[in-house]
GROMACS .gro file of C-alpha atoms in nm:
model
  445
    1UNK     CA    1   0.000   0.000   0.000
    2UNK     CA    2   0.143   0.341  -0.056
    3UNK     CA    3   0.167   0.438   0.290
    4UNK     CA    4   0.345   0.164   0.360
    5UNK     CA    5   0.572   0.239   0.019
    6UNK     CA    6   0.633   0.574   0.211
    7UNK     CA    7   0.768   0.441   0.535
    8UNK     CA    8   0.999   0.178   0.371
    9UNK     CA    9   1.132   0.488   0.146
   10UNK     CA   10   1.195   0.710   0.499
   11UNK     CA   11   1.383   0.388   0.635
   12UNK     CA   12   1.598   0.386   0.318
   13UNK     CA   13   1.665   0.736   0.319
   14UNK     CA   14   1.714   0.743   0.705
   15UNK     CA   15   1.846   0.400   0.829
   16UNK     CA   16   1.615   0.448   1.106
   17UNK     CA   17   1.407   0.196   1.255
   18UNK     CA   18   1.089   0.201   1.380
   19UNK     CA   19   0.956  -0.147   1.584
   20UNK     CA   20   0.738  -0.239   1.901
   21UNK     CA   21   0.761  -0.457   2.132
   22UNK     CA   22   0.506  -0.728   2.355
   23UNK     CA   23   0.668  -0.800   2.662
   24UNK     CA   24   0.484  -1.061   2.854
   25UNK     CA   25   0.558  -1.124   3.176
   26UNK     CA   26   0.483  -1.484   3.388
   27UNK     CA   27   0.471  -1.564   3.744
   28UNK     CA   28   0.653  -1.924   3.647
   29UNK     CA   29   0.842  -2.082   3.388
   30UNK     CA   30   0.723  -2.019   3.018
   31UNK     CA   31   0.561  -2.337   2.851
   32UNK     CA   32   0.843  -2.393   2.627
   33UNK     CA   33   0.655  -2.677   2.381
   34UNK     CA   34   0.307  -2.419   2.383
   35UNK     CA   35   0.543  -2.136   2.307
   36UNK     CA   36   0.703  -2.280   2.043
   37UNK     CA   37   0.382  -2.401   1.900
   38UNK     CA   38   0.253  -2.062   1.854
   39UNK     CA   39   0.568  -1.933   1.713
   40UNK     CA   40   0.501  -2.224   1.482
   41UNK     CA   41   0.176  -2.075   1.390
   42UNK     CA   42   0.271  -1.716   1.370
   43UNK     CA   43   0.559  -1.746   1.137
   44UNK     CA   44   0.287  -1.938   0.901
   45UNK     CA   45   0.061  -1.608   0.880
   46UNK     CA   46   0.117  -1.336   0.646
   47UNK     CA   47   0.245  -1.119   0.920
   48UNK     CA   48   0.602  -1.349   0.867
   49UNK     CA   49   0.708  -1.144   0.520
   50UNK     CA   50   0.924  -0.923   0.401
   51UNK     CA   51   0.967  -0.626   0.167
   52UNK     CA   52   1.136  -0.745  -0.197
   53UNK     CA   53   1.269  -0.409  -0.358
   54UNK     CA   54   1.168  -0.332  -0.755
   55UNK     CA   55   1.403  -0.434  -0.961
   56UNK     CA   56   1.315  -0.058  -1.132
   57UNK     CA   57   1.459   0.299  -1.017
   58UNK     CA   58   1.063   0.380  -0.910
   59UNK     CA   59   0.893   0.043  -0.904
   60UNK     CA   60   0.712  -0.041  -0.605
   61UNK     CA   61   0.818  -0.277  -0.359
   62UNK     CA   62   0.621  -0.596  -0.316
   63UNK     CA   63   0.536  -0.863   0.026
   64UNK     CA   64   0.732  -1.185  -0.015
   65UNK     CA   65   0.760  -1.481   0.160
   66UNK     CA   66   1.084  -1.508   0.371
   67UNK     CA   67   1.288  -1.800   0.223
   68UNK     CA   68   1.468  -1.967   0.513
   69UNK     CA   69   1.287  -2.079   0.897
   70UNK     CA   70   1.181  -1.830   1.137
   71UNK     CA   71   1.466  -1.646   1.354
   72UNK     CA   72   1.504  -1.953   1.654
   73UNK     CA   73   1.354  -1.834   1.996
   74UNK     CA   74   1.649  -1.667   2.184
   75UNK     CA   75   1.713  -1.779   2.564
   76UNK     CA   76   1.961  -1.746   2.810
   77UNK     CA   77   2.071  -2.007   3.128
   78UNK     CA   78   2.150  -1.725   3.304
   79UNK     CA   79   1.895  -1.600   3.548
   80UNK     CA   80   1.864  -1.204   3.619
   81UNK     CA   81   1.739  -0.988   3.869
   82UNK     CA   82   1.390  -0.888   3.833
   83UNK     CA   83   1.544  -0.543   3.813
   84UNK     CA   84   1.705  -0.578   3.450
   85UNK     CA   85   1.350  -0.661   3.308
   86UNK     CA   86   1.390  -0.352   3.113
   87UNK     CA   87   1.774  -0.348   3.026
   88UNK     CA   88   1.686  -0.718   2.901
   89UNK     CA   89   1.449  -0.580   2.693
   90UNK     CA   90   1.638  -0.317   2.585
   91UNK     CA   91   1.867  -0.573   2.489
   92UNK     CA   92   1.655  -0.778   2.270
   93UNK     CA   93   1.526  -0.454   2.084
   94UNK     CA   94   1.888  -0.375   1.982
   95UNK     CA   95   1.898  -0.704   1.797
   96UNK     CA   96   1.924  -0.713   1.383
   97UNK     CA   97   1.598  -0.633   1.220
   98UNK     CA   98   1.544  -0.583   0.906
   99UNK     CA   99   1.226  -0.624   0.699
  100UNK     CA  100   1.423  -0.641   0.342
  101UNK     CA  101   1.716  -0.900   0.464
  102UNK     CA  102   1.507  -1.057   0.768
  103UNK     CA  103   1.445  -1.143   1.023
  104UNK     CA  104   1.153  -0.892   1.047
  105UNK     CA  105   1.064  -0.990   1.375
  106UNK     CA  106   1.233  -1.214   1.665
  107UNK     CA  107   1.126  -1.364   1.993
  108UNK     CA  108   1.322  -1.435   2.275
  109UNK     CA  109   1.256  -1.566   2.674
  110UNK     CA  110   1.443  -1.532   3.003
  111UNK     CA  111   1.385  -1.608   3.375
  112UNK     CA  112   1.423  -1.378   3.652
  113UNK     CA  113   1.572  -1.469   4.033
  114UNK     CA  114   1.202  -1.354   4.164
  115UNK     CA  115   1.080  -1.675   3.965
  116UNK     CA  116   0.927  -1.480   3.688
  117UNK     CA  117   0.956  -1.510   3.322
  118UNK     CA  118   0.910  -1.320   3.007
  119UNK     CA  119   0.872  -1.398   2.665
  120UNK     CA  120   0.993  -1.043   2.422
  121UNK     CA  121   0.854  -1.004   2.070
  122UNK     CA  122   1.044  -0.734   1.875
  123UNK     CA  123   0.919  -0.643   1.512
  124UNK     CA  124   0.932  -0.414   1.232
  125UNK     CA  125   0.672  -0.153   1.214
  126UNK     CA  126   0.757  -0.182   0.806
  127UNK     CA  127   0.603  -0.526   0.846
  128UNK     CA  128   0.281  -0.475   1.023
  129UNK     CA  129   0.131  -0.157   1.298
  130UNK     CA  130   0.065  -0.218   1.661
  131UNK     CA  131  -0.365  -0.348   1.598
  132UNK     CA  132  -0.219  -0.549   1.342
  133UNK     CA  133   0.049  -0.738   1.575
  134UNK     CA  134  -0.202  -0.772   1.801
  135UNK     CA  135  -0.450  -0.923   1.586
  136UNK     CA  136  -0.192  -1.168   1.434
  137UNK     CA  137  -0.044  -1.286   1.756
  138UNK     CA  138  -0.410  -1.394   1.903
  139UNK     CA  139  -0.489  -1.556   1.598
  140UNK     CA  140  -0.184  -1.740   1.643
  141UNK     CA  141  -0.213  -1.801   1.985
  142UNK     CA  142  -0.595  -1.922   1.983
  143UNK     CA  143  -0.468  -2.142   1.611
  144UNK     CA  144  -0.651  -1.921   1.369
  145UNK     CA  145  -0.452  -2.019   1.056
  146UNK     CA  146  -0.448  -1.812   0.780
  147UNK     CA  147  -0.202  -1.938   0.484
  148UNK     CA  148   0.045  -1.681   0.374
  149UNK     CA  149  -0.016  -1.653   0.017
  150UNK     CA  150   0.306  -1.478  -0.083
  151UNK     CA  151   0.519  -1.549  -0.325
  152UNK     CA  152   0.888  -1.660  -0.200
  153UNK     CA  153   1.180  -1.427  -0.160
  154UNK     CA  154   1.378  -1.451  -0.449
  155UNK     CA  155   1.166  -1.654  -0.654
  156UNK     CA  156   1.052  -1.350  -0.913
  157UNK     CA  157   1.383  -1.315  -1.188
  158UNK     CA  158   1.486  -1.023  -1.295
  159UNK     CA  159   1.332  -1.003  -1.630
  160UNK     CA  160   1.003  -1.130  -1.445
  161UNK     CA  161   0.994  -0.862  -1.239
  162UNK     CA  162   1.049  -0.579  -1.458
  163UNK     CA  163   0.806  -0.655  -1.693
  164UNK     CA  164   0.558  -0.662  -1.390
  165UNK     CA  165   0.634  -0.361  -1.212
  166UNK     CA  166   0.659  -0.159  -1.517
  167UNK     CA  167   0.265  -0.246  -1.579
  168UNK     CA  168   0.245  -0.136  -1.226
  169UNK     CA  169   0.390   0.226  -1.312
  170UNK     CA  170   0.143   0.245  -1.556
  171UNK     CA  171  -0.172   0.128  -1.384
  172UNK     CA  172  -0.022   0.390  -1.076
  173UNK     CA  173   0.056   0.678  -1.333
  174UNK     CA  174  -0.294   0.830  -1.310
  175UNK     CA  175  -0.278   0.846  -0.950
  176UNK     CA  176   0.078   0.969  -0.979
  177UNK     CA  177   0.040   1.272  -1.192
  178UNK     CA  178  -0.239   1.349  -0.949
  179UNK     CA  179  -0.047   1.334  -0.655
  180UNK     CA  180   0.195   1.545  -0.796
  181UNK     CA  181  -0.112   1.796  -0.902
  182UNK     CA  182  -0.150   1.803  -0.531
  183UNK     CA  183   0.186   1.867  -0.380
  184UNK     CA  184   0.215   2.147  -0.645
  185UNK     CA  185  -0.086   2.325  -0.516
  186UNK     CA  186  -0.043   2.269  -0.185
  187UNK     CA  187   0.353   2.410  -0.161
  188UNK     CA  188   0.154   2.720  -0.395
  189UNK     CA  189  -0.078   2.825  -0.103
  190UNK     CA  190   0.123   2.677   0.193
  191UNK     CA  191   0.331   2.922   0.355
  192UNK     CA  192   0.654   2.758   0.489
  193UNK     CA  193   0.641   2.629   0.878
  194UNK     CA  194   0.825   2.869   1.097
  195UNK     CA  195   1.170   2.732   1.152
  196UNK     CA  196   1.382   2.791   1.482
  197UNK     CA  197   1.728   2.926   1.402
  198UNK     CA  198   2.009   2.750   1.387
  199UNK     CA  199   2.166   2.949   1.736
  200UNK     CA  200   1.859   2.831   1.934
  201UNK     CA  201   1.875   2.466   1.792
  202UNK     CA  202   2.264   2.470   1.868
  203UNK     CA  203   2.368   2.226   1.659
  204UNK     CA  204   2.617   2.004   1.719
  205UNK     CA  205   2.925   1.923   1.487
  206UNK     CA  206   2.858   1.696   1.191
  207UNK     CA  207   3.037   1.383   1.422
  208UNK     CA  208   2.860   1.396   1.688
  209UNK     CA  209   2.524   1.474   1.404
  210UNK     CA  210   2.603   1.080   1.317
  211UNK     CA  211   2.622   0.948   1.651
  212UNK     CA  212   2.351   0.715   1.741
  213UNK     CA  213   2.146   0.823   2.030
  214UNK     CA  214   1.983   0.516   2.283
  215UNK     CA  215   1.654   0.672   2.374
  216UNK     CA  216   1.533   0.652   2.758
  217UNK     CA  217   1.243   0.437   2.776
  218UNK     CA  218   1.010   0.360   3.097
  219UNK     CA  219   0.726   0.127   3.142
  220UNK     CA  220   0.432   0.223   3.410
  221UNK     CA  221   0.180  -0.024   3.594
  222UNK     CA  222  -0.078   0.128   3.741
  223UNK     CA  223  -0.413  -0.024   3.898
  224UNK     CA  224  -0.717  -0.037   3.667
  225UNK     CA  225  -0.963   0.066   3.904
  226UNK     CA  226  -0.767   0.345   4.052
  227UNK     CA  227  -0.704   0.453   3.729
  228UNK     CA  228  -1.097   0.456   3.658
  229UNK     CA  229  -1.172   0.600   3.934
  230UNK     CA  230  -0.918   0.922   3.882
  231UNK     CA  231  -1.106   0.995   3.588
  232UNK     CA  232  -1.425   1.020   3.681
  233UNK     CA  233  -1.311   1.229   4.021
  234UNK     CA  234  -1.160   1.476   3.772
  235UNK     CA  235  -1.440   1.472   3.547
  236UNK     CA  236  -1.341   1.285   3.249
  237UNK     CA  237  -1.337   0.871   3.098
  238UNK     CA  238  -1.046   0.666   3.108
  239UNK     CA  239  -0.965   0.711   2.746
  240UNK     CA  240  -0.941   1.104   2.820
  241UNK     CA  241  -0.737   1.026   3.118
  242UNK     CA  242  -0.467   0.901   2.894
  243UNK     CA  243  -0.449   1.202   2.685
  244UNK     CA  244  -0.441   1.441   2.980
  245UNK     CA  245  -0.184   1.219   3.118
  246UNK     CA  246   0.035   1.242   2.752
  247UNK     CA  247  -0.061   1.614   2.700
  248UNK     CA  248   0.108   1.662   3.054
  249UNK     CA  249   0.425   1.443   3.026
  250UNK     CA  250   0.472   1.625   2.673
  251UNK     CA  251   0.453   1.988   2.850
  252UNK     CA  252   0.684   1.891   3.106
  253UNK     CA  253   0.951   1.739   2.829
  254UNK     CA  254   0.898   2.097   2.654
  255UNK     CA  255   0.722   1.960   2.350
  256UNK     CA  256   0.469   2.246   2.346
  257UNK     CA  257   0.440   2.473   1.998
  258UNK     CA  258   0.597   2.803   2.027
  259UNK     CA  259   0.311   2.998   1.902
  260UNK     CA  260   0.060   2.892   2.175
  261UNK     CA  261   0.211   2.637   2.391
  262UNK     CA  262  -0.058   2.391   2.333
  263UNK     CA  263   0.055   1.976   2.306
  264UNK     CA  264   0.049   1.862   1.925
  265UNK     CA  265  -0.061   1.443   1.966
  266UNK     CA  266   0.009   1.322   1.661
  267UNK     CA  267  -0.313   1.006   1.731
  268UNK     CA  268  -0.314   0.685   1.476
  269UNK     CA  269  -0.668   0.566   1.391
  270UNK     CA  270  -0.697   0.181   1.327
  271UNK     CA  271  -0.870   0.112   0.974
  272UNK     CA  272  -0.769  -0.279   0.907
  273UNK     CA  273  -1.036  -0.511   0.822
  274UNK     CA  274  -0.940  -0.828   0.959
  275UNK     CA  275  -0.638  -1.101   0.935
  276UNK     CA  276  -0.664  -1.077   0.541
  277UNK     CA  277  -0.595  -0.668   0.538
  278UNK     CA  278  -0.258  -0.716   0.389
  279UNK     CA  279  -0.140  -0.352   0.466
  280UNK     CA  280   0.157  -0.344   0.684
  281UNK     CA  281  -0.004   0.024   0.823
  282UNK     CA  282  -0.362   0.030   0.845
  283UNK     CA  283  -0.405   0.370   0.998
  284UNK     CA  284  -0.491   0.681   0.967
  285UNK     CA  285  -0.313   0.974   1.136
  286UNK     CA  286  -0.484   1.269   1.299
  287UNK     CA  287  -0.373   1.563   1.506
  288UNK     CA  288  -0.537   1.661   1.856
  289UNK     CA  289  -0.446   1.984   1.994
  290UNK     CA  290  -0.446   1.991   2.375
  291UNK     CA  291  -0.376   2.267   2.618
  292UNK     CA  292  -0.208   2.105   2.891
  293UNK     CA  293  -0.249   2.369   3.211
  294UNK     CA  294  -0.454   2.204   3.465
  295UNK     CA  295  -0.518   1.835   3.314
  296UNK     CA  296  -0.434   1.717   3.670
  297UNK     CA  297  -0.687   1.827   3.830
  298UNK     CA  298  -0.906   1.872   3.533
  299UNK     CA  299  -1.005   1.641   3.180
  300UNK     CA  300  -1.301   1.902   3.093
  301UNK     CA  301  -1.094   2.109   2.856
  302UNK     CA  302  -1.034   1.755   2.699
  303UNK     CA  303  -1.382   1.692   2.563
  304UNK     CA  304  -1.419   1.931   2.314
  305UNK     CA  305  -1.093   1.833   2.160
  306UNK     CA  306  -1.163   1.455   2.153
  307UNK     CA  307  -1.559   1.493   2.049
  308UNK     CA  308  -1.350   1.647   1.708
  309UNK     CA  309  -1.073   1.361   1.649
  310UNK     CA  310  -1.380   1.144   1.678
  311UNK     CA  311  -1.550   1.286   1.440
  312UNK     CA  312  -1.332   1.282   1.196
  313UNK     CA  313  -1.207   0.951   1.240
  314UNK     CA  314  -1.576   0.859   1.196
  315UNK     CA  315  -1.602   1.076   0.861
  316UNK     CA  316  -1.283   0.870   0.704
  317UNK     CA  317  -1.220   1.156   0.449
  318UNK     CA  318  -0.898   1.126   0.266
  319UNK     CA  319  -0.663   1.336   0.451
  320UNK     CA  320  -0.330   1.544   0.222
  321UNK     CA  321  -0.079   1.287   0.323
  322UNK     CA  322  -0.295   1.026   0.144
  323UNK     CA  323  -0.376   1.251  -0.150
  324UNK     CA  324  -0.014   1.305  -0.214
  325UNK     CA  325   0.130   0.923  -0.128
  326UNK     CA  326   0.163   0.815  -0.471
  327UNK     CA  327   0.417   1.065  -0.594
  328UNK     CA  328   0.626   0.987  -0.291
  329UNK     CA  329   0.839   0.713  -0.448
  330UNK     CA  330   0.922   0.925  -0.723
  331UNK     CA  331   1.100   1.206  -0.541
  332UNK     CA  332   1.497   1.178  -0.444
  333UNK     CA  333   1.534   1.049  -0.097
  334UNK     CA  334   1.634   1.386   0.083
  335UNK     CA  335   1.327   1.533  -0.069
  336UNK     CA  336   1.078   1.265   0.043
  337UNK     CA  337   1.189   1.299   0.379
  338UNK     CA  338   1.134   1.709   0.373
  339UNK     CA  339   0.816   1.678   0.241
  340UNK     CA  340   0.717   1.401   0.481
  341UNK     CA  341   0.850   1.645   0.760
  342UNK     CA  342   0.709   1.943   0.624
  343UNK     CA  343   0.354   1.739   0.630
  344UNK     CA  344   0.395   1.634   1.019
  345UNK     CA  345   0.549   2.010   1.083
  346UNK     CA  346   0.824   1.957   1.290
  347UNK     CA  347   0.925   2.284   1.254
  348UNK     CA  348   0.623   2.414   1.544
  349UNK     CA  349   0.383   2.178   1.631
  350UNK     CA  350   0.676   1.918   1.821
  351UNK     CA  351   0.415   1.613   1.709
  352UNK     CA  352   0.399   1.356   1.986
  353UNK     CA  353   0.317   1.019   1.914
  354UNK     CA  354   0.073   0.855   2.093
  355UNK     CA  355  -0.112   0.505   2.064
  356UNK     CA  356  -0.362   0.357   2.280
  357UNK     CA  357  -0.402  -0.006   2.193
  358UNK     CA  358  -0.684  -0.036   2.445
  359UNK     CA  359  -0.795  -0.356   2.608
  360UNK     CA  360  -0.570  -0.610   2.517
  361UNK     CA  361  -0.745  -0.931   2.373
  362UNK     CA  362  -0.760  -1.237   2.598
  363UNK     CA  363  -0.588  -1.431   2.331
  364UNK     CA  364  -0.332  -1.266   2.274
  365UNK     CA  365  -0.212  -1.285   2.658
  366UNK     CA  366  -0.180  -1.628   2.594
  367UNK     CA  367   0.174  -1.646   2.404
  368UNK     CA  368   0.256  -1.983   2.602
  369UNK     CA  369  -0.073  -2.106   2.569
  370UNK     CA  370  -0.215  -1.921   2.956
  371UNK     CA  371  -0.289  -1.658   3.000
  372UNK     CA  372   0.023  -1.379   3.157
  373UNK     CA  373   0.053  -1.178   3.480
  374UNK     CA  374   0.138  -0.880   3.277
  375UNK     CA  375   0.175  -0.760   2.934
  376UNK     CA  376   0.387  -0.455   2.783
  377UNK     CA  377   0.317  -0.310   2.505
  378UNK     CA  378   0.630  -0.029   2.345
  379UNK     CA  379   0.752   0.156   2.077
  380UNK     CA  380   1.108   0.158   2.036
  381UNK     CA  381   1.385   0.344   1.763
  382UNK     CA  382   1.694   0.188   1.638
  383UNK     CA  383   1.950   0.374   1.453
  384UNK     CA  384   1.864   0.729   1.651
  385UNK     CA  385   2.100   0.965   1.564
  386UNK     CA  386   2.176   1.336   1.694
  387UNK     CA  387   2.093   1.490   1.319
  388UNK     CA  388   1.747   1.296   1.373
  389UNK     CA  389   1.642   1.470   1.708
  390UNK     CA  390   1.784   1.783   1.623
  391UNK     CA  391   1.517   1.747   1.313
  392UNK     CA  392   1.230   1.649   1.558
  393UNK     CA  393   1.383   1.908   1.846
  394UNK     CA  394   1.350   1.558   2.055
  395UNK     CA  395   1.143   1.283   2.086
  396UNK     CA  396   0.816   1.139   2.265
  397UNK     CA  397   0.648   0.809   2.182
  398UNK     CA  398   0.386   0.724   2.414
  399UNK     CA  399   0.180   0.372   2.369
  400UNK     CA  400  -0.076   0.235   2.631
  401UNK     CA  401  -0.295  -0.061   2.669
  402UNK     CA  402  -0.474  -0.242   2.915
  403UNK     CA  403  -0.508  -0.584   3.012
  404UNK     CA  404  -0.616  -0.764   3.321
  405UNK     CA  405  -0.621  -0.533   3.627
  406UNK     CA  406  -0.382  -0.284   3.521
  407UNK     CA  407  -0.313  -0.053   3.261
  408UNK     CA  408   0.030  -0.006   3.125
  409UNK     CA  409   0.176   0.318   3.013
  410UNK     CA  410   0.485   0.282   2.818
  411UNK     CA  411   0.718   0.587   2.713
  412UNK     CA  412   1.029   0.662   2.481
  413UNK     CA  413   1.093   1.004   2.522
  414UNK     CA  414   1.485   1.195   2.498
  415UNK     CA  415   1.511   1.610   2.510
  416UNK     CA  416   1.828   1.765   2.385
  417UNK     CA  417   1.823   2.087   2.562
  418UNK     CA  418   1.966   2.198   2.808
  419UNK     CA  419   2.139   1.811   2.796
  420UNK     CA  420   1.998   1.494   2.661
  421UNK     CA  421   1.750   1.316   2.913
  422UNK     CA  422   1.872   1.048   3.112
  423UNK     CA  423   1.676   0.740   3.215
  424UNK     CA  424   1.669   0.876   3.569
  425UNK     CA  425   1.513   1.184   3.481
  426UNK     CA  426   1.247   1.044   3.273
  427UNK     CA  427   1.158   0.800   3.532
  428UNK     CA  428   1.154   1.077   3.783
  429UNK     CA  429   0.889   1.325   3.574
  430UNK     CA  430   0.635   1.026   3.501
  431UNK     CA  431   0.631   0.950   3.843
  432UNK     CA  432   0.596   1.311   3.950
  433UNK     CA  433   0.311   1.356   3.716
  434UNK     CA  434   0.093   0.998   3.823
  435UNK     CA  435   0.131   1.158   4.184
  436UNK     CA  436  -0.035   1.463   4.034
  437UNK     CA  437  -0.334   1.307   3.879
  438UNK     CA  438  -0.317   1.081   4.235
  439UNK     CA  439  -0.195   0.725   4.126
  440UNK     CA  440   0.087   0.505   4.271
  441UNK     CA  441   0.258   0.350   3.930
  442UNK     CA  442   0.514   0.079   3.980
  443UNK     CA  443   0.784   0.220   3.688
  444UNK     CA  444   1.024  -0.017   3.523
  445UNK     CA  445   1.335   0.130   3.396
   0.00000   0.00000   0.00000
C-alpha cells in the first residue's frame, strides 16, 4: 500500500528503525513446547514477510515470503534480577531487524531470580502496525490459521519482475500525476512552517550529528480501578485520562508549539479489516491539539478536543498525506523525507506520538498457551541519531494498553536541551506527574 511504500522509502533514506515490542511477563516458567507451537503458527501467517525491492529505479516494492525458517527463539541459562526486566528488553530490541534482509521480527525468553519469566517479541513496524500485531499474535495463539499466500523471496527473476512492475507504473501513473497535481498546489498556497534558528537549535558538529542516540524508555503499571476511578473524580473517561496524562508528560519534556504552547498528539486511527488486510499500516493519522495547564486536576478542557478527532475519524475523508502518497516514491530520498516532515510540521507543532491499543485481547495474553501476569506493550527506535532529534527538536512516543487489572503506560521520550534526558530523569517526571493526577505506578526502567 502506498503508505506503507512511504515508510519503507523514509527507512531507506534514514536508516532508522521504527519497531514495538510485547513484553509478557509470567509468574513461572514459560511453557516452552506451547510457546514454540505458537511461534510455529505465527511465522505461518502473512504477518512473517518481508519487503522485496523493484528491480526498477521507481517500481514499487512488493510482500514476499521469507525463504529460510523463522529467527530460533532466543534464551539465556543465566537467570537475572527482576530489576534488569527492562535493560533485558532493551537488549533484545537492539537485535538485527530488518524487513528487506530478515528477520523482520524475533522472539526471545528469560527467567528472573524472583521466579518470573518473560517472553519479548520485537518487530518491524515496516512489516505490520501495533492493531495489526495484536490481531496476528491472538490468531496465532488461539490457532486461527491463515495461509500466507506470498510469493517466495527470491523466486521473481529479474526479467520477471520488470516486466511486472513496469505495468504497475502504468496502472499507478494516473494516481501519480495526481499526486503530484497536489503537492504542487499545496507548496503554492502553503506558507513555509516557521523554523527555529540555527543558534537556538545549537547544533552540534557533523560527528557527533552521526552518533547514534539510545533513547530513555520507561514502562508504568498502574491499577485499573484506581485509574478509573481518577477519571471520573476529575471529570473525564479513562480514554481522556490518557491524553491528559500524555498532553502533561509532553509539557513537562517541553514539547509544546511556540506559538501557543498547546501539546500537538500526533493520534493513529486503526482502519484494518481483519487477518486478510494485507497492509503493513492500516491507519490513519490525525492531530489533537491539547492545552495542557490544569489536566491534573481537570479532563473538561479535553472533551471538546476529543468529540473532534472522533468525528473525523468517523467521517474517514482522505486526509493530504494520502492525496499526495503516490508521488512519494518518485522524489529523491532527501526530498521525500522534507516533504514528509514538512507534512507532520516539525518545525512548530513538536508532534507527539501517541497510541492507545486499548484492552488487550484475551488471546493474545496467551503467548505460552495461559494466559500472563502482565503484558507490555512499546515503541522503540533503532539507529537514533543526533541529526534525527535535532530534526524532531527531541522525541516522545507514548503507547498504552490495558489488560487484566492494570493498565500499562509505556514511554520513549529523549530532550536535547539543556542536555539529553537520562533514564533517571524520565523515570523521575512520570512519576511526578501519576502523583499529580493521584496514582501510585510501579515504573520499570
Amino acid at each position: 500500500a502506498w503508505l506503507d511504500q512511504l515508510a519503507y522509502a523514509l527507512f531507506r533514506a534514514t536508516g532508522r528503525n521504527q519497531l514495538m515490542q510485547c513484553i509478557w511477563l509470567y509468574d513461572r516458567d514459560v511453557n516452552l513446547d506451547a510457546l514454540a507451537l505458537t511461534y510455529e503458527r505465527l511465522a505461518a501467517l502473512a504477518f512473517n514477510r518481508l519487503i522485496e525491492p523493484s528491480p526498477l529505479p521507481w517500481g514499487r516494492p512488493r510482500w514476499v515470503k521469507p525463504a529460510g525458517q523463522a529467527a530460533p527463539i532466543q534464551s539465556s541459562e543465566d537467570v537475572l534480577p527482576r530489576s534488569q526486566l527492562l535493560h533485558w528488553a532493551n537488549d533484545h530490541a537492539r537485535a538485527t531487524v530488518d524487513p528487506v534482509t530478515g528477520p523482520a521480527w524475533r522472539v526471545a525468553i528469560q527467567r528472573f531470580d524472583d521466579g518470573c519469566s518473560a517472553v519479548s517479541l520485537v518487530g518491524s513496524h515496516l512489516v505490520v502496525d501495533g492493531m495489526g500485531a495484536v490481531r496476528a499474535i491472538a490468531a496465532a495463539a488461539n490457532g486461527l490459521e491463515v495461509p500466507n499466500g506470498y510469493r517466495t523471496q527470491g523466486t521473481r527473476n529479474w526479467l520477471t519482475g520488470c516486466l511486472s512492475d513496469m505495468w504497475q507504473i502504468l496502472a499507478d501513473t494516473p494516481r501519480i500525476l495526481a499526486a503530484f497535481v497536489c503537492i504542487a498546489q499545496a507548496s503554492w498556497h502553503r506558507r513555509p512552517p516557521h523554523t527555529p534558528s540555527k543558534a537556538a537549535l545549537a547544533p552540534a558538529s557533523d560527528d557527533d550529528q552521526k552518533t547514534l542516540v539510545a533513547l530513555p524508555a520507561v514502562a508504568m503499571k498502574i491499577d485499573a480501578k484506581a485509574w478509573d476511578a481518577c477519571a471520573v473524580q476529575i471529570g473525564g473517561r479513562p480514554n481522556a485520562l490518557l491524553f491528559g496524562f500524555v498532553a502533561t508528560l509532553a509539557a513537562r519534556l517541553g514539547r509544546c508549539r511556540s506559538s501557543d504552547g498547546a501539546v500537538s498528539l500526533l493520534v493513529p486511527i486503526d482502519r484494518r479489516r481483519g487477518l486478510n488486510d494485507e497492509r503493513a499500516l492500516a491507519i490513519e493519522f490525525h492531530t489533537m491539539t491539547v492545552t495542557p495547564a490544569g489536566l491534573t486536576g481537570n479532563l473538561k478542557p479535553l472533551r471538546a478536543p476529543l468529540r473532534a478527532l472522533l468525528q473525523r475519524a468517523r467521517a474517514k475523508q482522505a486526509n493530504a498525506l494520502s492525496c499526495v502518497l503516490p508521488a512519494i516514491s518518485w522524489m529523491p530520498r532527501a526530498a521525500a523525507t522534507r516533504f514528509v516532515n514538512r507534512m507532520f510540521t516539525y518545525a512548530d507543532a513538536l508532534p507527539v506520538s501517541f497510541s492507545d491499543l486499548g484492552v488487550l485481547p484475551d488471546g493474545f495474553a496467551c503467548i505460552d498457551g495461559a494466559p500472563c501476569a502482565r503484558v507490555l506493550t512499546r515503541a522503540v527506535d533503532q539507529n537514533v541519531t543526533r541529526r534525527d532529534l535535532e530534526r524532531s527538536r527531541g522525541h516522545l512516543v507514548v503507547v498504552a494498553s490495558r489488560y487484566g487489572n492494570s493498565v500499562s503506560v509505556c514511554v520513549e521520550a529523549c530532550q536535547l536541551e539543556p542536555a539529553p534526558t537520562t533514564r533517571e530523569e524520565l523515570r523521575m517526571v512520570c512519576t511526578r506527574i501519576a502523583a499529580e493526577f493521584g496514582l501510585d505506578a510501579a515504573i520499570e526502567a
